[in-house]
PDB file of C-alpha atoms and ligand atoms in Angstrom:
ATOM      1  CA  MET D1460      19.475  24.873   6.057  1.00 74.00           C
ATOM      2  CA  ALA D1461      16.769  22.435   4.949  1.00 89.00           C
ATOM      3  CA  ARG D1462      16.464  19.690   7.522  1.00 97.00           C
ATOM      4  CA  LEU D1463      15.340  16.190   6.637  1.00 98.00           C
ATOM      5  CA  LYS D1464      11.784  15.668   7.861  1.00 98.00           C
ATOM      6  CA  THR D1465      12.032  12.667  10.129  1.00 98.00           C
ATOM      7  CA  ALA D1466       9.404  10.610  11.929  1.00 99.00           C
ATOM      8  CA  VAL D1467      10.217   8.522  14.998  1.00 99.00           C
ATOM      9  CA  LEU D1468       8.061   5.464  15.677  1.00 98.00           C
ATOM     10  CA  ILE D1469       7.923   4.199  19.257  1.00 98.00           C
ATOM     11  CA  SER D1470       6.049   1.718  21.422  1.00 98.00           C
ATOM     12  CA  GLY D1471       7.432   2.400  24.894  1.00 98.00           C
ATOM     13  CA  ARG D1472       9.881   4.350  26.999  1.00 98.00           C
ATOM     14  CA  GLY D1473      11.323   6.484  24.210  1.00 98.00           C
ATOM     15  CA  SER D1474      14.823   7.101  25.551  1.00 98.00           C
ATOM     16  CA  ASN D1475      16.211   6.847  22.022  1.00 98.00           C
ATOM     17  CA  LEU D1476      13.536   9.276  20.855  1.00 98.00           C
ATOM     18  CA  GLN D1477      14.728  11.679  23.559  1.00 98.00           C
ATOM     19  CA  ALA D1478      18.354  11.274  22.415  1.00 98.00           C
ATOM     20  CA  LEU D1479      17.279  12.115  18.856  1.00 98.00           C
ATOM     21  CA  ILE D1480      15.235  15.111  20.039  1.00 98.00           C
ATOM     22  CA  GLU D1481      18.282  16.447  21.896  1.00 98.00           C
ATOM     23  CA  ALA D1482      20.529  15.914  18.875  1.00 98.00           C
ATOM     24  CA  CYS D1483      18.091  17.727  16.593  1.00 98.00           C
ATOM     25  CA  ALA D1484      18.219  20.753  18.893  1.00 97.00           C
ATOM     26  CA  ALA D1485      21.730  21.560  17.623  1.00 97.00           C
ATOM     27  CA  PRO D1486      21.506  24.382  15.059  1.00 96.00           C
ATOM     28  CA  ASP D1487      23.644  22.509  12.513  1.00 96.00           C
ATOM     29  CA  PHE D1488      21.808  19.189  12.807  1.00 98.00           C
ATOM     30  CA  PRO D1489      20.585  18.070   9.361  1.00 98.00           C
ATOM     31  CA  ALA D1490      17.311  16.468  10.561  1.00 98.00           C
ATOM     32  CA  GLU D1491      14.194  17.628  12.370  1.00 98.00           C
ATOM     33  CA  ILE D1492      11.727  15.361  14.099  1.00 98.00           C
ATOM     34  CA  ALA D1493       8.495  16.395  12.484  1.00 98.00           C
ATOM     35  CA  LEU D1494       6.292  13.613  13.798  1.00 98.00           C
ATOM     36  CA  VAL D1495       6.214  10.907  16.462  1.00 98.00           C
ATOM     37  CA  ILE D1496       3.934   7.917  16.037  1.00 98.00           C
ATOM     38  CA  SER D1497       3.191   5.414  18.789  1.00 98.00           C
ATOM     39  CA  ASN D1498       1.199   2.239  18.330  1.00 98.00           C
ATOM     40  CA  VAL D1499       0.737   2.075  22.120  1.00 98.00           C
ATOM     41  CA  ILE D1500      -1.419   4.709  23.789  1.00 97.00           C
ATOM     42  CA  GLU D1501       0.297   4.246  27.185  1.00 98.00           C
ATOM     43  CA  ALA D1502       3.850   4.592  25.788  1.00 98.00           C
ATOM     44  CA  SER D1503       5.673   6.850  28.225  1.00 98.00           C
ATOM     45  CA  GLY D1504       7.918   8.092  25.418  1.00 98.00           C
ATOM     46  CA  ILE D1505       5.009  10.139  24.061  1.00 98.00           C
ATOM     47  CA  GLU D1506       5.742  12.631  26.857  1.00 98.00           C
ATOM     48  CA  HIS D1507       9.157  13.402  25.369  1.00 98.00           C
ATOM     49  CA  ALA D1508       7.526  14.404  22.095  1.00 98.00           C
ATOM     50  CA  ILE D1509       4.859  16.498  23.804  1.00 98.00           C
ATOM     51  CA  LYS D1510       7.472  18.336  25.895  1.00 98.00           C
ATOM     52  CA  ALA D1511       9.460  19.076  22.746  1.00 98.00           C
ATOM     53  CA  GLY D1512       6.352  20.344  20.939  1.00 98.00           C
ATOM     54  CA  ILE D1513       6.488  17.602  18.305  1.00 98.00           C
ATOM     55  CA  PRO D1514       3.185  16.447  16.775  1.00 98.00           C
ATOM     56  CA  VAL D1515       2.175  12.975  17.997  1.00 98.00           C
ATOM     57  CA  ARG D1516      -0.121  10.451  16.388  1.00 98.00           C
ATOM     58  CA  ILE D1517      -1.326   7.352  18.200  1.00 98.00           C
ATOM     59  CA  VAL D1518      -2.075   4.499  15.820  1.00 98.00           C
ATOM     60  CA  PRO D1519      -3.033   1.409  17.847  1.00 98.00           C
ATOM     61  CA  HIS D1520      -2.314  -1.668  15.761  1.00 97.00           C
ATOM     62  CA  ARG D1521      -5.243  -3.413  17.433  1.00 96.00           C
ATOM     63  CA  ASP D1522      -7.624  -1.080  15.622  1.00 97.00           C
ATOM     64  CA  PHE D1523      -6.760  -2.803  12.335  1.00 97.00           C
ATOM     65  CA  LYS D1524      -7.755  -6.229  11.119  1.00 97.00           C
ATOM     66  CA  THR D1525      -4.502  -6.921   9.301  1.00 96.00           C
ATOM     67  CA  ARG D1526      -0.892  -5.801   9.381  1.00 95.00           C
ATOM     68  CA  ALA D1527      -1.354  -4.479   5.847  1.00 96.00           C
ATOM     69  CA  GLU D1528      -4.195  -2.181   6.953  1.00 97.00           C
ATOM     70  CA  PHE D1529      -2.159  -0.958   9.940  1.00 98.00           C
ATOM     71  CA  GLU D1530       0.817  -0.247   7.710  1.00 98.00           C
ATOM     72  CA  ALA D1531      -1.365   1.494   5.120  1.00 98.00           C
ATOM     73  CA  ALA D1532      -2.610   3.812   7.861  1.00 98.00           C
ATOM     74  CA  LEU D1533       0.953   4.545   8.981  1.00 98.00           C
ATOM     75  CA  ASP D1534       2.035   5.167   5.405  1.00 98.00           C
ATOM     76  CA  LYS D1535      -0.806   7.606   4.811  1.00 98.00           C
ATOM     77  CA  ILE D1536       0.008   9.617   7.945  1.00 98.00           C
ATOM     78  CA  LEU D1537       3.731   9.674   7.170  1.00 98.00           C
ATOM     79  CA  ARG D1538       3.207  10.820   3.582  1.00 98.00           C
ATOM     80  CA  ALA D1539       0.627  13.452   4.566  1.00 98.00           C
ATOM     81  CA  ALA D1540       3.218  14.883   6.975  1.00 98.00           C
ATOM     82  CA  GLY D1541       5.843  15.002   4.219  1.00 98.00           C
ATOM     83  CA  ILE D1542       8.123  12.598   6.084  1.00 98.00           C
ATOM     84  CA  GLU D1543      11.381  11.767   4.309  1.00 98.00           C
ATOM     85  CA  LEU D1544      12.969   9.372   6.815  1.00 98.00           C
ATOM     86  CA  ILE D1545      11.560   7.031   9.453  1.00 98.00           C
ATOM     87  CA  CYS D1546      13.496   6.105  12.594  1.00 98.00           C
ATOM     88  CA  LEU D1547      12.180   3.089  14.476  1.00 98.00           C
ATOM     89  CA  ALA D1548      13.074   3.505  18.139  1.00 98.00           C
ATOM     90  CA  GLY D1549      11.726   0.660  20.234  1.00 98.00           C
ATOM     91  CA  PHE D1550       8.813   0.196  17.842  1.00 98.00           C
ATOM     92  CA  MET D1551       7.593  -3.276  18.699  1.00 95.00           C
ATOM     93  CA  ARG D1552       5.727  -4.181  15.505  1.00 95.00           C
ATOM     94  CA  VAL D1553       7.352  -6.053  12.677  1.00 92.00           C
ATOM     95  CA  LEU D1554       6.862  -4.124   9.446  1.00 95.00           C
ATOM     96  CA  THR D1555       6.165  -6.278   6.414  1.00 93.00           C
ATOM     97  CA  GLY D1556       7.534  -6.312   2.887  1.00 91.00           C
ATOM     98  CA  GLY D1557       5.183  -3.816   1.276  1.00 95.00           C
ATOM     99  CA  PHE D1558       5.928  -1.072   3.790  1.00 97.00           C
ATOM    100  CA  VAL D1559       9.637  -1.870   4.019  1.00 97.00           C
ATOM    101  CA  ASP D1560      10.036  -1.833   0.223  1.00 96.00           C
ATOM    102  CA  ALA D1561       8.087   1.413  -0.125  1.00 97.00           C
ATOM    103  CA  TRP D1562      10.464   3.091   2.345  1.00 97.00           C
ATOM    104  CA  ASN D1563      13.644   1.317   1.246  1.00 95.00           C
ATOM    105  CA  GLY D1564      16.644   3.438   2.155  1.00 95.00           C
ATOM    106  CA  LYS D1565      14.419   5.731   4.224  1.00 98.00           C
ATOM    107  CA  LEU D1566      13.676   3.424   7.130  1.00 98.00           C
ATOM    108  CA  VAL D1567      16.191   2.834   9.926  1.00 98.00           C
ATOM    109  CA  ASN D1568      16.076   0.918  13.182  1.00 98.00           C
ATOM    110  CA  ILE D1569      18.164   0.546  16.309  1.00 98.00           C
ATOM    111  CA  HIS D1570      18.763  -2.926  17.618  1.00 98.00           C
ATOM    112  CA  PRO D1571      20.464  -3.706  20.947  1.00 98.00           C
ATOM    113  CA  SER D1572      23.144  -6.087  19.681  1.00 98.00           C
ATOM    114  CA  LEU D1573      26.170  -6.062  17.454  1.00 97.00           C
ATOM    115  CA  LEU D1574      24.411  -7.422  14.367  1.00 97.00           C
ATOM    116  CA  PRO D1575      24.596  -9.950  12.824  1.00 96.00           C
ATOM    117  CA  ASP D1576      24.842 -11.350  16.374  1.00 97.00           C
ATOM    118  CA  PHE D1577      21.525 -11.817  18.129  1.00 97.00           C
ATOM    119  CA  PRO D1578      18.715 -10.559  15.945  1.00 96.00           C
ATOM    120  CA  GLY D1579      15.329 -10.743  17.699  1.00 95.00           C
ATOM    121  CA  LEU D1580      14.583 -10.502  21.405  1.00 95.00           C
ATOM    122  CA  ASP D1581      16.529 -11.085  24.648  1.00 97.00           C
ATOM    123  CA  THR D1582      19.768  -9.856  23.110  1.00 98.00           C
ATOM    124  CA  HIS D1583      21.507  -9.116  26.407  1.00 98.00           C
ATOM    125  CA  ARG D1584      20.690 -12.478  27.947  1.00 98.00           C
ATOM    126  CA  ARG D1585      21.926 -14.198  24.815  1.00 98.00           C
ATOM    127  CA  ALA D1586      25.156 -12.146  24.763  1.00 98.00           C
ATOM    128  CA  LEU D1587      25.821 -13.127  28.393  1.00 98.00           C
ATOM    129  CA  GLU D1588      25.057 -16.789  27.735  1.00 98.00           C
ATOM    130  CA  ALA D1589      27.410 -16.756  24.756  1.00 98.00           C
ATOM    131  CA  HIS D1590      30.177 -15.294  27.000  1.00 98.00           C
ATOM    132  CA  LYS D1591      30.719 -12.399  24.604  1.00 97.00           C
ATOM    133  CA  ARG D1592      33.424  -9.930  25.631  1.00 96.00           C
ATOM    134  CA  PHE D1593      31.592  -7.101  23.905  1.00 97.00           C
ATOM    135  CA  ALA D1594      27.953  -6.245  23.420  1.00 97.00           C
ATOM    136  CA  GLY D1595      26.465  -3.162  21.819  1.00 97.00           C
ATOM    137  CA  CYS D1596      23.949  -1.810  19.400  1.00 98.00           C
ATOM    138  CA  SER D1597      23.465  -1.380  15.667  1.00 98.00           C
ATOM    139  CA  VAL D1598      21.638   1.268  13.693  1.00 98.00           C
ATOM    140  CA  HIS D1599      20.688  -0.241  10.359  1.00 98.00           C
ATOM    141  CA  PHE D1600      18.511   0.231   7.321  1.00 97.00           C
ATOM    142  CA  VAL D1601      15.467  -2.000   7.593  1.00 97.00           C
ATOM    143  CA  ARG D1602      15.006  -4.888   5.216  1.00 93.00           C
ATOM    144  CA  ASP D1603      12.197  -7.410   5.009  1.00 90.00           C
ATOM    145  CA  GLU D1604      14.026  -9.826   7.322  1.00 88.00           C
ATOM    146  CA  VAL D1605      13.822  -8.914  11.040  1.00 87.00           C
ATOM    147  CA  ASP D1606      16.890  -7.065  12.397  1.00 89.00           C
ATOM    148  CA  ALA D1607      18.750  -7.364   9.137  1.00 90.00           C
ATOM    149  CA  GLY D1608      19.887  -4.773   6.631  1.00 94.00           C
ATOM    150  CA  PRO D1609      22.980  -2.690   6.072  1.00 97.00           C
ATOM    151  CA  VAL D1610      24.449  -1.341   9.305  1.00 98.00           C
ATOM    152  CA  ILE D1611      25.207   2.391   9.454  1.00 98.00           C
ATOM    153  CA  VAL D1612      26.670   2.742  12.967  1.00 98.00           C
ATOM    154  CA  GLN D1613      27.646   0.161  15.543  1.00 97.00           C
ATOM    155  CA  ALA D1614      28.671   1.005  19.108  1.00 97.00           C
ATOM    156  CA  ALA D1615      30.283  -1.592  21.347  1.00 96.00           C
ATOM    157  CA  VAL D1616      30.480  -1.773  25.126  1.00 96.00           C
ATOM    158  CA  PRO D1617      32.435  -4.254  27.249  1.00 96.00           C
ATOM    159  CA  VAL D1618      30.678  -7.089  29.026  1.00 97.00           C
ATOM    160  CA  LEU D1619      31.988  -6.819  32.588  1.00 97.00           C
ATOM    161  CA  PRO D1620      32.373  -9.388  35.362  1.00 96.00           C
ATOM    162  CA  GLY D1621      29.212  -9.457  37.457  1.00 96.00           C
ATOM    163  CA  ASP D1622      27.002  -8.245  34.620  1.00 98.00           C
ATOM    164  CA  ASP D1623      23.413  -9.338  34.519  1.00 98.00           C
ATOM    165  CA  GLU D1624      20.925  -8.569  31.759  1.00 98.00           C
ATOM    166  CA  HIS D1625      19.851  -5.379  33.484  1.00 98.00           C
ATOM    167  CA  LYS D1626      23.363  -3.972  33.945  1.00 98.00           C
ATOM    168  CA  LEU D1627      24.383  -4.870  30.424  1.00 98.00           C
ATOM    169  CA  ALA D1628      21.189  -3.402  28.949  1.00 98.00           C
ATOM    170  CA  ALA D1629      21.833  -0.119  30.774  1.00 98.00           C
ATOM    171  CA  ARG D1630      25.389   0.055  29.430  1.00 97.00           C
ATOM    172  CA  VAL D1631      24.230  -0.729  25.897  1.00 98.00           C
ATOM    173  CA  LEU D1632      21.503   1.911  26.189  1.00 98.00           C
ATOM    174  CA  THR D1633      24.078   4.646  26.824  1.00 97.00           C
ATOM    175  CA  ALA D1634      25.784   3.511  23.627  1.00 97.00           C
ATOM    176  CA  GLU D1635      22.451   3.584  21.772  1.00 98.00           C
ATOM    177  CA  HIS D1636      22.015   7.210  22.741  1.00 98.00           C
ATOM    178  CA  LYS D1637      25.303   8.027  21.000  1.00 97.00           C
ATOM    179  CA  ALA D1638      24.915   5.727  18.007  1.00 98.00           C
ATOM    180  CA  TYR D1639      21.412   6.743  16.913  1.00 98.00           C
ATOM    181  CA  PRO D1640      22.044  10.497  16.772  1.00 98.00           C
ATOM    182  CA  LEU D1641      25.262   9.862  14.867  1.00 98.00           C
ATOM    183  CA  ALA D1642      23.497   7.608  12.362  1.00 98.00           C
ATOM    184  CA  LEU D1643      20.731  10.164  11.882  1.00 98.00           C
ATOM    185  CA  ARG D1644      23.307  12.902  11.369  1.00 98.00           C
ATOM    186  CA  LEU D1645      25.060  10.829   8.704  1.00 98.00           C
ATOM    187  CA  VAL D1646      21.908   9.760   6.855  1.00 98.00           C
ATOM    188  CA  ALA D1647      20.206  13.150   6.985  1.00 98.00           C
ATOM    189  CA  GLY D1648      23.428  14.869   5.958  1.00 98.00           C
ATOM    190  CA  GLY D1649      23.466  12.821   2.745  1.00 98.00           C
ATOM    191  CA  ARG D1650      26.735  11.163   3.768  1.00 98.00           C
ATOM    192  CA  VAL D1651      25.460   7.579   3.466  1.00 98.00           C
ATOM    193  CA  ARG D1652      25.258   5.878   0.099  1.00 97.00           C
ATOM    194  CA  LEU D1653      23.298   2.648  -0.066  1.00 94.00           C
ATOM    195  CA  SER D1654      23.715   0.327  -2.999  1.00 91.00           C
ATOM    196  CA  GLY D1655      22.027  -3.034  -2.553  1.00 88.00           C
ATOM    197  CA  ASN D1656      23.432  -4.334   0.719  1.00 90.00           C
ATOM    198  CA  GLN D1657      26.596  -2.247   0.542  1.00 94.00           C
ATOM    199  CA  ILE D1658      26.922   0.944   2.462  1.00 96.00           C
ATOM    200  CA  GLU D1659      29.396   3.773   1.994  1.00 97.00           C
ATOM    201  CA  ILE D1660      29.831   6.608   4.470  1.00 98.00           C
ATOM    202  CA  ASP D1661      31.753   9.651   3.323  1.00 97.00           C
ATOM    203  CA  GLY D1662      32.971   7.533   0.402  1.00 96.00           C
ATOM    204  CA  LYS D1663      34.370   4.719   2.571  1.00 96.00           C
ATOM    205  CA  PRO D1664      32.894   1.285   3.306  1.00 96.00           C
ATOM    206  CA  GLY D1665      30.615   1.367   6.369  1.00 96.00           C
ATOM    207  CA  PRO D1666      29.600   0.896   9.094  1.00 97.00           C
ATOM    208  CA  ILE D1667      31.059   3.476  11.448  1.00 97.00           C
ATOM    209  CA  ARG D1668      32.175   1.700  14.607  1.00 96.00           C
ATOM    210  CA  LEU D1669      32.219   3.436  17.983  1.00 93.00           C
ATOM    211  CA  ASN D1670      34.468   1.120  19.991  1.00 80.00           C
ATOM    212  CA  PRO D1671      33.993   0.769  22.856  1.00 73.00           C
ATOM    213  CA  VAL D1672      31.705   3.292  24.527  1.00 62.00           C
ATOM    214  CA  ALA D1673      32.020   3.235  28.319  1.00 53.00           C
TER     215      ALA D1673
HETATM  216  C1  GRF O 979      16.195  -0.124  22.776  1.00 51.64           C
HETATM  217  O1  GRF O 979      17.018  -0.996  23.482  1.00 51.64           O
HETATM  218  C2  GRF O 979      16.268  -0.383  21.300  1.00 51.64           C
HETATM  219  O2  GRF O 979      17.528  -0.827  20.879  1.00 51.64           O
HETATM  220  C3  GRF O 979      15.259  -1.502  21.115  1.00 51.64           C
HETATM  221  O3  GRF O 979      14.210  -1.170  21.993  1.00 51.64           O
HETATM  222  C4  GRF O 979      14.714  -0.374  23.065  1.00 51.64           C
HETATM  223  C5  GRF O 979      13.932   0.892  23.077  1.00 51.64           C
HETATM  224  O4  GRF O 979      14.258   1.722  24.166  1.00 51.64           O
HETATM  225  N1  GRF O 979      14.864  -1.613  19.726  1.00 51.64           N
HETATM  226  P1  GRF O 979      13.668   3.187  24.236  1.00 51.64           P
HETATM  227  O5  GRF O 979      12.153   3.075  24.103  1.00 51.64           O
HETATM  228  O6  GRF O 979      14.268   3.973  23.114  1.00 51.64           O
HETATM  229  O7  GRF O 979      14.080   3.707  25.582  1.00 51.64           O
END
């Protein structure tokens, strides 16, 4: 079986990267992680890639004068490696229009909220302040606007009495580790059709909702 050549871009801990690595270990999984790129040399997630024998490239954004030059360097590395899909997994650089358009439909991200709620940072604090009953995560195709774009998979978790940001983040993270592998399986398996902002999964309107994940 030909597996979709996937790159994972990280900046930090890499727990979602590890979840994707574990998913790709299944013999029937339609994707392989062929490359990991970190823009942060100290990112602890790099270890997960090394342990799994996945090639790693470090591309510090500070080495480039402009975002465009940084993105051109990323693009060159990704294309040289024959990458067909990019998964952003805690990659803390905003990618601009040129890059996003060039990889349209081949660039996905995981965001720790139930989009369109709470794009941007501090999602868990904002969910608590808004007294939401559910929080969660979204795996979505990346568009030029930050944390926007058609959602492929959403996984919800309850907000529980006594939650603080830390407890809620940990619960959402367990949901992320289910949602991202599922989204990658669907995209790499050719089961997701994207037309403008509409998404169909197995011929039905998306997203897939995992509700709720304990
Ligand atoms: C996750 O919460 C993800 O949703 C967000 O950044 C965090 C990355 O965590 N985009 P990790 O590096 O995958 O552990």
